[in-house]
XYZ file of N, CA, C and O in Angstrom:
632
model
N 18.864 -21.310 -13.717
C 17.494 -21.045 -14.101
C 17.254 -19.535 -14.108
O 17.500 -18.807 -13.146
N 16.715 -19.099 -15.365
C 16.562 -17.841 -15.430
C 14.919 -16.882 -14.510
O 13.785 -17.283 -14.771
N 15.063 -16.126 -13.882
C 14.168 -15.157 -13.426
C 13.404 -14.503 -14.177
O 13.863 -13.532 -14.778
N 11.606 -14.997 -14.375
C 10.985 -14.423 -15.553
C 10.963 -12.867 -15.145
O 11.254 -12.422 -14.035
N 10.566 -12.146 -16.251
C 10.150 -10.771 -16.693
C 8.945 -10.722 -15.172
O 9.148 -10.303 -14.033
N 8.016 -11.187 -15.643
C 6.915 -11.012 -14.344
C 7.528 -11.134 -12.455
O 7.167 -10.450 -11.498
N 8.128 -11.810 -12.488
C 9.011 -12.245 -11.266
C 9.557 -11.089 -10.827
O 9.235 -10.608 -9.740
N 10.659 -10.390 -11.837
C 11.291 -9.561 -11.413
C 10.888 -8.184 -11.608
O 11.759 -7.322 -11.497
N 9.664 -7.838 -11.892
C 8.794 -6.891 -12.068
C 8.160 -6.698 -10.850
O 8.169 -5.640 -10.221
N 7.442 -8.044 -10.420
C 7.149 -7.860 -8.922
C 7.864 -7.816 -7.505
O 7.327 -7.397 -6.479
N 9.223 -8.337 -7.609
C 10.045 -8.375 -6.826
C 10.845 -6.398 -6.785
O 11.473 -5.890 -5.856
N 10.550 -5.894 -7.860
C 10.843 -4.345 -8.192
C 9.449 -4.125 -7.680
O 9.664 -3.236 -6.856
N 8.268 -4.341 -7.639
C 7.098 -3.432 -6.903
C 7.631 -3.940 -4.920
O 7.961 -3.093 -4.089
N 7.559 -5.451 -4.644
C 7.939 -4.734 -3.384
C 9.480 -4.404 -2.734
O 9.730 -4.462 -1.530
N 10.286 -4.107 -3.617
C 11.287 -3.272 -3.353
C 10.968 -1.707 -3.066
O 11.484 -0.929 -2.263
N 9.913 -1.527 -4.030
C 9.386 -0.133 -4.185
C 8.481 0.384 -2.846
O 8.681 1.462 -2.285
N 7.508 -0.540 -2.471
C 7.248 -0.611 -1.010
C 8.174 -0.609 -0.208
O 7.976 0.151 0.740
N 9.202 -1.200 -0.190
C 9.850 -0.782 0.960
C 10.393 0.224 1.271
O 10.546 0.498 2.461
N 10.810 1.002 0.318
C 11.229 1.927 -0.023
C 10.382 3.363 -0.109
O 10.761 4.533 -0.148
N 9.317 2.861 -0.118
C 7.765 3.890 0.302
C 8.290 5.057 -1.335
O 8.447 6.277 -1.358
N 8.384 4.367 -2.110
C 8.667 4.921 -3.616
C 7.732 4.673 -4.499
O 7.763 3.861 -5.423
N 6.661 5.601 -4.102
C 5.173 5.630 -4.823
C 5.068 5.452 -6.710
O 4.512 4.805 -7.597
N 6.478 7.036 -6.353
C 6.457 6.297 -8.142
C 6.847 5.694 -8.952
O 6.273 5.741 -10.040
N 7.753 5.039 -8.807
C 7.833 3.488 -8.934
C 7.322 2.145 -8.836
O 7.495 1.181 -9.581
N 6.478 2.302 -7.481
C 4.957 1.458 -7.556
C 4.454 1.903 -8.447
O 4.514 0.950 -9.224
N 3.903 2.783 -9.040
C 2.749 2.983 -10.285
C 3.846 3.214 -11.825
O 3.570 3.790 -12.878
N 4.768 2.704 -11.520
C 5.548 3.219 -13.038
C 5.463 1.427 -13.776
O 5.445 1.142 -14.973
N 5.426 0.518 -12.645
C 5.061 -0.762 -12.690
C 3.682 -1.300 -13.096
O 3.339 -2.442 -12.789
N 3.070 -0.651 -13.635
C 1.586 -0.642 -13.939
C 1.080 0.016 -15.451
O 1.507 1.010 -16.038
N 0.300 -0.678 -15.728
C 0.199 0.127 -17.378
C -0.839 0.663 -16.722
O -1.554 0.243 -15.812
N -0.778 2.316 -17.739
C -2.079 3.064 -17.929
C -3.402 2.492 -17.573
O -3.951 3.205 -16.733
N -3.948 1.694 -17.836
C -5.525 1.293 -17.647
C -5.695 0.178 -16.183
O -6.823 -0.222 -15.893
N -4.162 -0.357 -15.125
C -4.405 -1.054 -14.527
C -5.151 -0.499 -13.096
O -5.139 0.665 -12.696
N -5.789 -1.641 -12.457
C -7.000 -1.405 -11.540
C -6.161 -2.076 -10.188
O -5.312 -2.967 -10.189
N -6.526 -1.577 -9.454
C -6.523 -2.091 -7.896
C -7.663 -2.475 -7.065
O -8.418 -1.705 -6.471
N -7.708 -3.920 -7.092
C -8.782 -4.398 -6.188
C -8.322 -4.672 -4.770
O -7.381 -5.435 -4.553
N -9.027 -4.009 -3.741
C -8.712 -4.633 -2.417
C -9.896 -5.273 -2.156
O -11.036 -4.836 -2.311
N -9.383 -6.802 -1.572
C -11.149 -7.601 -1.678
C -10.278 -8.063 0.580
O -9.262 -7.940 1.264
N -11.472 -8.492 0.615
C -12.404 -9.074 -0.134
C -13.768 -7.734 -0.498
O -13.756 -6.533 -0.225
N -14.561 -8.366 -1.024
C -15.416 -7.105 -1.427
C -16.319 -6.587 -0.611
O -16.882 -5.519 -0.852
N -16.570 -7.408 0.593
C -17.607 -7.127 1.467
C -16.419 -5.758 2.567
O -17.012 -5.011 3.346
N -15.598 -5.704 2.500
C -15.026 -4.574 2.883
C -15.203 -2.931 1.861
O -14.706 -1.824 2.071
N -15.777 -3.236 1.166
C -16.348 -2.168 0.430
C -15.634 -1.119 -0.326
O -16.122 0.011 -0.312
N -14.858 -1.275 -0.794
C -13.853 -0.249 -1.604
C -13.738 -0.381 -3.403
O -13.677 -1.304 -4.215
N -13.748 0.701 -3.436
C -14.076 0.387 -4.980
C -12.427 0.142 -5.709
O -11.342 0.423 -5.199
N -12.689 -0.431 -6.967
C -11.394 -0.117 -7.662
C -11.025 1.014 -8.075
O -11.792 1.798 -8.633
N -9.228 1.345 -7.749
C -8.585 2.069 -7.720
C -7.625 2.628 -9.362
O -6.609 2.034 -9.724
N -8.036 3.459 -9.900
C -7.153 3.582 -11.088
C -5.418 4.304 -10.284
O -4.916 4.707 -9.235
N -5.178 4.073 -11.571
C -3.700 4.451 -11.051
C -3.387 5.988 -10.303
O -2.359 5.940 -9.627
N -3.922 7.045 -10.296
C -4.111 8.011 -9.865
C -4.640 8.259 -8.604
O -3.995 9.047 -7.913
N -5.834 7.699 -8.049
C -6.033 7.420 -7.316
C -5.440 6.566 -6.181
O -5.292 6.791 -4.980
N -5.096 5.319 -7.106
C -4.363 4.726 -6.279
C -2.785 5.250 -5.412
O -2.394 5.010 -4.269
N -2.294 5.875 -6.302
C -0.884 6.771 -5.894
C -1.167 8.066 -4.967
O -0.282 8.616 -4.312
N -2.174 8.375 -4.990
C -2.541 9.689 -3.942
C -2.607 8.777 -3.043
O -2.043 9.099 -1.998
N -3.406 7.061 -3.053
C -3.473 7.110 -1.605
C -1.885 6.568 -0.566
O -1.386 6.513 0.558
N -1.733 6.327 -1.769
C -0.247 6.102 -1.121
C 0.776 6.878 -0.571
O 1.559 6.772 0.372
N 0.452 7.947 -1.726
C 1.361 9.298 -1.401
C 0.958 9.223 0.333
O 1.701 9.082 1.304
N -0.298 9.355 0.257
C -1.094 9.945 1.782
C -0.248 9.156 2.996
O 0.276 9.635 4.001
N -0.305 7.862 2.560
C 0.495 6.566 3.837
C 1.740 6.548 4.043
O 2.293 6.129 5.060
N 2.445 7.179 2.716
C 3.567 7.134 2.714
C 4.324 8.286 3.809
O 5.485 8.222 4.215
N 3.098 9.544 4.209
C 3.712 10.319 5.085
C 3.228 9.904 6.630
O 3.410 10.718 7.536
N 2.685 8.774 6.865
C 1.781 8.236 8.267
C 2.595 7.221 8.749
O 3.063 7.209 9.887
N 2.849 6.004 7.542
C 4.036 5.172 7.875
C 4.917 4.905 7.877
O 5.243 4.540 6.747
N 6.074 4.800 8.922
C 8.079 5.059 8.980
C 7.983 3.345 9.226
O 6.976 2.663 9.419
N 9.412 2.930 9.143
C 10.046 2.015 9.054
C 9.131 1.021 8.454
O 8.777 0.117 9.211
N 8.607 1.006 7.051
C 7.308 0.140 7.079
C 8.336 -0.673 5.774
O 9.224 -0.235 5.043
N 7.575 -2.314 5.962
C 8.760 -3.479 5.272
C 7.619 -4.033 4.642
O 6.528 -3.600 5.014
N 7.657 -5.102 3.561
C 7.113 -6.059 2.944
C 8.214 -7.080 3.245
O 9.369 -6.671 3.363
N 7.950 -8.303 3.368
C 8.804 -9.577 3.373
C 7.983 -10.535 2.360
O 6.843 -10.852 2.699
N 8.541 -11.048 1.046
C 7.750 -11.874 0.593
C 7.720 -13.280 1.423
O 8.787 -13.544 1.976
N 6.871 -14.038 1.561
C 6.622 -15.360 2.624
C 6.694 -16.265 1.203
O 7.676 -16.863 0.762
N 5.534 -16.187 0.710
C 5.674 -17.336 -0.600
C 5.188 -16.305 -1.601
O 4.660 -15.230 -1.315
N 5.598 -17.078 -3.584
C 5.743 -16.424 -4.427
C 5.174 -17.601 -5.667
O 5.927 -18.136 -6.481
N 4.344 -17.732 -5.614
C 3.408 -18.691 -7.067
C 3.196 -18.262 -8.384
O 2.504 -17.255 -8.532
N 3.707 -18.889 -9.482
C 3.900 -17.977 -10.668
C 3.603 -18.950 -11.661
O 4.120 -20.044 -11.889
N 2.413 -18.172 -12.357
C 2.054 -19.247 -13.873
C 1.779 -18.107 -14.810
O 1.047 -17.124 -14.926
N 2.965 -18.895 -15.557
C 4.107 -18.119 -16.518
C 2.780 -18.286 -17.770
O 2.258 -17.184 -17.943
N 2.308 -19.105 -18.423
C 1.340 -19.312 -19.263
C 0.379 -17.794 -18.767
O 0.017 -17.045 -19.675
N 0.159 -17.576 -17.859
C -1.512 -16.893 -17.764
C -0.729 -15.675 -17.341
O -1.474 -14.960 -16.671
N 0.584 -15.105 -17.474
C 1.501 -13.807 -17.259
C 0.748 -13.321 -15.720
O 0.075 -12.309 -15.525
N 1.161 -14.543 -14.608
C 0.031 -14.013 -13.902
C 1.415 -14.664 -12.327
O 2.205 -15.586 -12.531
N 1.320 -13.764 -10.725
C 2.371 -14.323 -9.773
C 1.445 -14.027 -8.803
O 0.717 -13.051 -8.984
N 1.314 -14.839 -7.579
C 0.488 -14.847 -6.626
C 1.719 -14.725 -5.161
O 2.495 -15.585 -4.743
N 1.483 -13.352 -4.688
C 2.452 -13.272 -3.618
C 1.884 -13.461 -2.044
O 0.715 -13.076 -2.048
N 2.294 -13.929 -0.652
C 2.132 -13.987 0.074
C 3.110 -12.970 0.754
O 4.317 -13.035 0.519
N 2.577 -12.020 1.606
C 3.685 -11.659 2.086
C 3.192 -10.777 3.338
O 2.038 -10.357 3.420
N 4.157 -10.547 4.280
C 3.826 -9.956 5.977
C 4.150 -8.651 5.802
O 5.056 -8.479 4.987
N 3.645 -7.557 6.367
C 4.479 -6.082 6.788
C 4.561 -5.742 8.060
O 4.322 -6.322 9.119
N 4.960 -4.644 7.748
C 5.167 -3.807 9.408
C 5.504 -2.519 9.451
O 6.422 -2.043 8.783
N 4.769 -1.862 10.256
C 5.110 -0.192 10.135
C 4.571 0.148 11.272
O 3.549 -0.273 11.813
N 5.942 1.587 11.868
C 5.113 2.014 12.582
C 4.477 3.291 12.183
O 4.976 4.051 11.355
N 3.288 3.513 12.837
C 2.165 4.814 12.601
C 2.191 5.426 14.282
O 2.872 5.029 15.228
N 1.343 6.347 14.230
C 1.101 7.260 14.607
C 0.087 6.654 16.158
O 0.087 7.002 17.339
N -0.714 5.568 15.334
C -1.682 5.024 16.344
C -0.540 3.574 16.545
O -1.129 2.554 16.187
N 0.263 3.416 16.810
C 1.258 1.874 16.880
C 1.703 1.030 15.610
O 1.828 1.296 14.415
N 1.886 -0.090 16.381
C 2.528 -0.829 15.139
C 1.685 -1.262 14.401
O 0.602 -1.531 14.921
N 1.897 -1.550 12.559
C 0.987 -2.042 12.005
C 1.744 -3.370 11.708
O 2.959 -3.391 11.512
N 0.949 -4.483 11.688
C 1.062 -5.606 11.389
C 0.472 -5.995 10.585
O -0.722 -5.974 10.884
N 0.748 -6.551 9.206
C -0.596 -7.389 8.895
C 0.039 -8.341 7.503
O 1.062 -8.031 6.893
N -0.691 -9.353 7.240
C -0.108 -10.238 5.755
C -1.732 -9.950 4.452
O -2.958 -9.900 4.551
N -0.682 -9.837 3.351
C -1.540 -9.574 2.141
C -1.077 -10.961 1.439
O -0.232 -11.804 1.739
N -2.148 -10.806 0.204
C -2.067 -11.887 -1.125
C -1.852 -10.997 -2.390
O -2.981 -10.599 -2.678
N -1.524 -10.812 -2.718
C -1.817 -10.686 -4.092
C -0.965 -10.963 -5.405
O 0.203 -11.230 -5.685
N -2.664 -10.671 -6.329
C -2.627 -11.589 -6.830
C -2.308 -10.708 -8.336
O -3.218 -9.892 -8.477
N -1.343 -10.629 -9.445
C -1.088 -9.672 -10.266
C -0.854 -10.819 -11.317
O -0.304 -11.920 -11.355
N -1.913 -9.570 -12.564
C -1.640 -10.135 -13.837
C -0.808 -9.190 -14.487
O -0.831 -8.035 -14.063
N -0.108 -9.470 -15.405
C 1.105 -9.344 -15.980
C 0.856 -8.630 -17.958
O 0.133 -9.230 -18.754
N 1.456 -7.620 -18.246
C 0.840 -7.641 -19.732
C 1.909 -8.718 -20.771
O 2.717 -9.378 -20.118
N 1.931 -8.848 -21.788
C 3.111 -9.912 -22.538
C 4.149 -9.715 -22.313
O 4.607 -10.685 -21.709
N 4.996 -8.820 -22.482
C 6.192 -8.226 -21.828
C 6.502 -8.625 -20.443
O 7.704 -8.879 -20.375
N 5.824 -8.805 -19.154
C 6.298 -8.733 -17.940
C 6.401 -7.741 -17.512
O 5.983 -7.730 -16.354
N 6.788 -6.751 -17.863
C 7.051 -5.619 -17.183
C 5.886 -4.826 -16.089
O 5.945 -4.470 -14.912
N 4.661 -4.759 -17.328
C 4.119 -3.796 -16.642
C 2.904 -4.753 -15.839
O 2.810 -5.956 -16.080
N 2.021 -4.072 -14.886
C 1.093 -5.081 -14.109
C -0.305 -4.673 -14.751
O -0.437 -3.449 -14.755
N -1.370 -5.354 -15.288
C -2.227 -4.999 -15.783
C -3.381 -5.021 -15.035
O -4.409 -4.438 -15.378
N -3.218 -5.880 -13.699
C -4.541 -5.878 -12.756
C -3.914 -6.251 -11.508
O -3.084 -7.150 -11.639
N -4.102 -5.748 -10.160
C -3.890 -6.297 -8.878
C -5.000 -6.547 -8.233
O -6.022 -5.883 -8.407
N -4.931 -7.294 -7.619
C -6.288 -7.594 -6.287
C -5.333 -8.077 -5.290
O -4.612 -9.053 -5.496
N -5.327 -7.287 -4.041
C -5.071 -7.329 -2.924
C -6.067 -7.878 -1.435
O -6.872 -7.380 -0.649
N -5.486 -9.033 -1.650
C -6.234 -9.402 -0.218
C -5.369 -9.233 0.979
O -4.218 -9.624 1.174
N -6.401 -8.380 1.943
C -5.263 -8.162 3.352
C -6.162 -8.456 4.455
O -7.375 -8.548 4.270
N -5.640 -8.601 5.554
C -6.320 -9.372 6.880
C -7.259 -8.452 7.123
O -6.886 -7.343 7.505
N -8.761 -8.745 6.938
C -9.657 -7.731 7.010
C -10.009 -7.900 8.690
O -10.978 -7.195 8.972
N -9.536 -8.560 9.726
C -9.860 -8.053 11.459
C -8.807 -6.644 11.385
O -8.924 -5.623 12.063
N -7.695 -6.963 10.281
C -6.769 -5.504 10.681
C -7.844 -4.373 10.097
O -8.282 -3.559 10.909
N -8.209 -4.313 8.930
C -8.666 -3.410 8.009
C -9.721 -2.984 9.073
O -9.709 -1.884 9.626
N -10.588 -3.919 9.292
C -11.749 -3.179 10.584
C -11.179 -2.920 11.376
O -10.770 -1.877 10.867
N -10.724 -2.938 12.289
C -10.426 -2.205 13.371
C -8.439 -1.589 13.549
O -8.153 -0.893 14.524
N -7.770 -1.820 12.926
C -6.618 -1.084 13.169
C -7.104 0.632 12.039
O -7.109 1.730 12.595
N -7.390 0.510 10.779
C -7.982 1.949 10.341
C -8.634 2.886 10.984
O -8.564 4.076 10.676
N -9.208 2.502 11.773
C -10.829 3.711 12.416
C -9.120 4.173 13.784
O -8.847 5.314 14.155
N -8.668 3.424 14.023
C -7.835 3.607 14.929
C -7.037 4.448 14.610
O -6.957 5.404 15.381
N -6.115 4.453 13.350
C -5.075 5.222 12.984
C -5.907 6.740 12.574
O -5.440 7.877 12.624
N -7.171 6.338 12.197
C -7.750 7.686 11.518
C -8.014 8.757 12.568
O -7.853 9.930 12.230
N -8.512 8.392 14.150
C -9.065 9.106 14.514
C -7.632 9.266 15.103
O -7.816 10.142 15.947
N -6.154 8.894 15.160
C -4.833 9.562 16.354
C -4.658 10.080 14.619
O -4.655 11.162 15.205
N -4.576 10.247 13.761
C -4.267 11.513 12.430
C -5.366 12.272 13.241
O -4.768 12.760 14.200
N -6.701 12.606 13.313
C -7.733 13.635 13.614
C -6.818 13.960 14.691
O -6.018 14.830 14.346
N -6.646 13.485 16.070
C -6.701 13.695 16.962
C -4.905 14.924 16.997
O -4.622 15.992 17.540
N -4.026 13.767 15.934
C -2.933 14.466 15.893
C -2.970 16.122 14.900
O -2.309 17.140 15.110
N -3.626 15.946 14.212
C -3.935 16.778 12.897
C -4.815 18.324 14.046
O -4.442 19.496 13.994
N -6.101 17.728 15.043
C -6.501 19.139 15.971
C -5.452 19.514 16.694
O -5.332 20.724 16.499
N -4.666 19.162 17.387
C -3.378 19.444 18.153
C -2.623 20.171 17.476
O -2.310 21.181 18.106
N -2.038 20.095 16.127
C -0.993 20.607 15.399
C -1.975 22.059 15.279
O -1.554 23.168 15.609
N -3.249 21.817 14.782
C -4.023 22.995 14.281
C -4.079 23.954 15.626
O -3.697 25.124 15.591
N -4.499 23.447 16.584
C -4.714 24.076 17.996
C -3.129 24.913 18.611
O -2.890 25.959 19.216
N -2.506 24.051 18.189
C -1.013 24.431 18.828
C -0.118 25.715 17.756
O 0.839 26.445 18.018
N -0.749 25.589 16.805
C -0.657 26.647 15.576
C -1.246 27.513 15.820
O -0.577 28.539 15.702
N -2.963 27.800 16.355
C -3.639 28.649 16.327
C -3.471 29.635 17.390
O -3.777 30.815 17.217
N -2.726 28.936 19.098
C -2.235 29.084 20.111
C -1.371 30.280 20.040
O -1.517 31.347 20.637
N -0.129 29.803 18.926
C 1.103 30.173 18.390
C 1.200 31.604 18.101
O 1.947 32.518 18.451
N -0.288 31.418 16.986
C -0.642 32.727 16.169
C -1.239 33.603 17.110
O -0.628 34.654 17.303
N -2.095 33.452 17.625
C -2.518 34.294 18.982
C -1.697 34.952 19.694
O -1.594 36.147 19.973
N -1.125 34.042 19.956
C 0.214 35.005 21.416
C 1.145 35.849 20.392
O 1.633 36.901 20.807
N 1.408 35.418 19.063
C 2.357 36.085 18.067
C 1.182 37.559 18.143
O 1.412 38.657 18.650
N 0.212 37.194 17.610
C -0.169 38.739 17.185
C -0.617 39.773 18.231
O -0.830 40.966 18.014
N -0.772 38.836 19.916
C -0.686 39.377 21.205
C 0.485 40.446 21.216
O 0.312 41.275 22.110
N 1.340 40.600 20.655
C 2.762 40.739 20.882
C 2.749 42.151 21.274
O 3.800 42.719 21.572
């Protein structure tokens, strides 16, 4: 049994996650595709591709050893459309991240490229593991600045 175009398009995006290979995640995407992270009452708007790759760029320097495992993989080949289940893990700065996403990607005729994502991810993580990681980046980010500024001081003490 052959492996559709869409299948192995998405199985190349989370290869690309694992691999924390931003551009390759977005080389998988046509020009006009959107990123939804829902649910919506978490409040984030859709992401064009530009946007979306800065924010990755950004995670990609916060999170080391970070994995996707697909769990389950639902695919209707008629509507160029694959519904993934799948767990991660990374560690950050503020601990381990844990958490399982859905999503849900439509496909253009070809397979290749992704024309829409909506990402559903465990929103108890989204509330409270973020505010967490954000404020040990602040907390790590004044330290580096402080320990720099320290640096420069005693240097020009000299």
């Amino acid at each position: 049994m052959t492996v559709s175009r869409q299948r192995q398009t998405a199985e190349a995006v989370v290869a690309a996650f694992n691999n924390m290979d931003v551009d390759s995640i977005i080389a998988h995407r046509s020009p006009d595709c959107l990123r939804h992270f829902i649910p919506k009452s978490l409040g984030f708007s859709p992401q064009n591709n530009a946007t979306y790759g800065d924010s990755l760029h950004q995670l990609s320097g916060i999170f080391h050893n970070f994995s996707c495992t697909v769990n389950d993989l639902l695919e209707d080949k008629q509507a160029n459309r694959i519904c993934l289940y799948l767990s991660a893990r990374g560690d950050t700065v503020a601990g381990e991240y844990v958490n399982e996403y859905m999503w849900l990607l439509d496909f253009d005729e070809s397979g290749e490229k992704i024309t829409c994502s909506k990402e559903y991810s465990d929103t108890v993580l989204a509330r409270d593991f973020f505010p967490k990681l954000k404020a040990a980046m602040i907390e790590r980010r004044g330290r580096v600045k402080l320990v720099s500024a320290q640096y420069a001081a005693s240097f020009w003490a000299v």
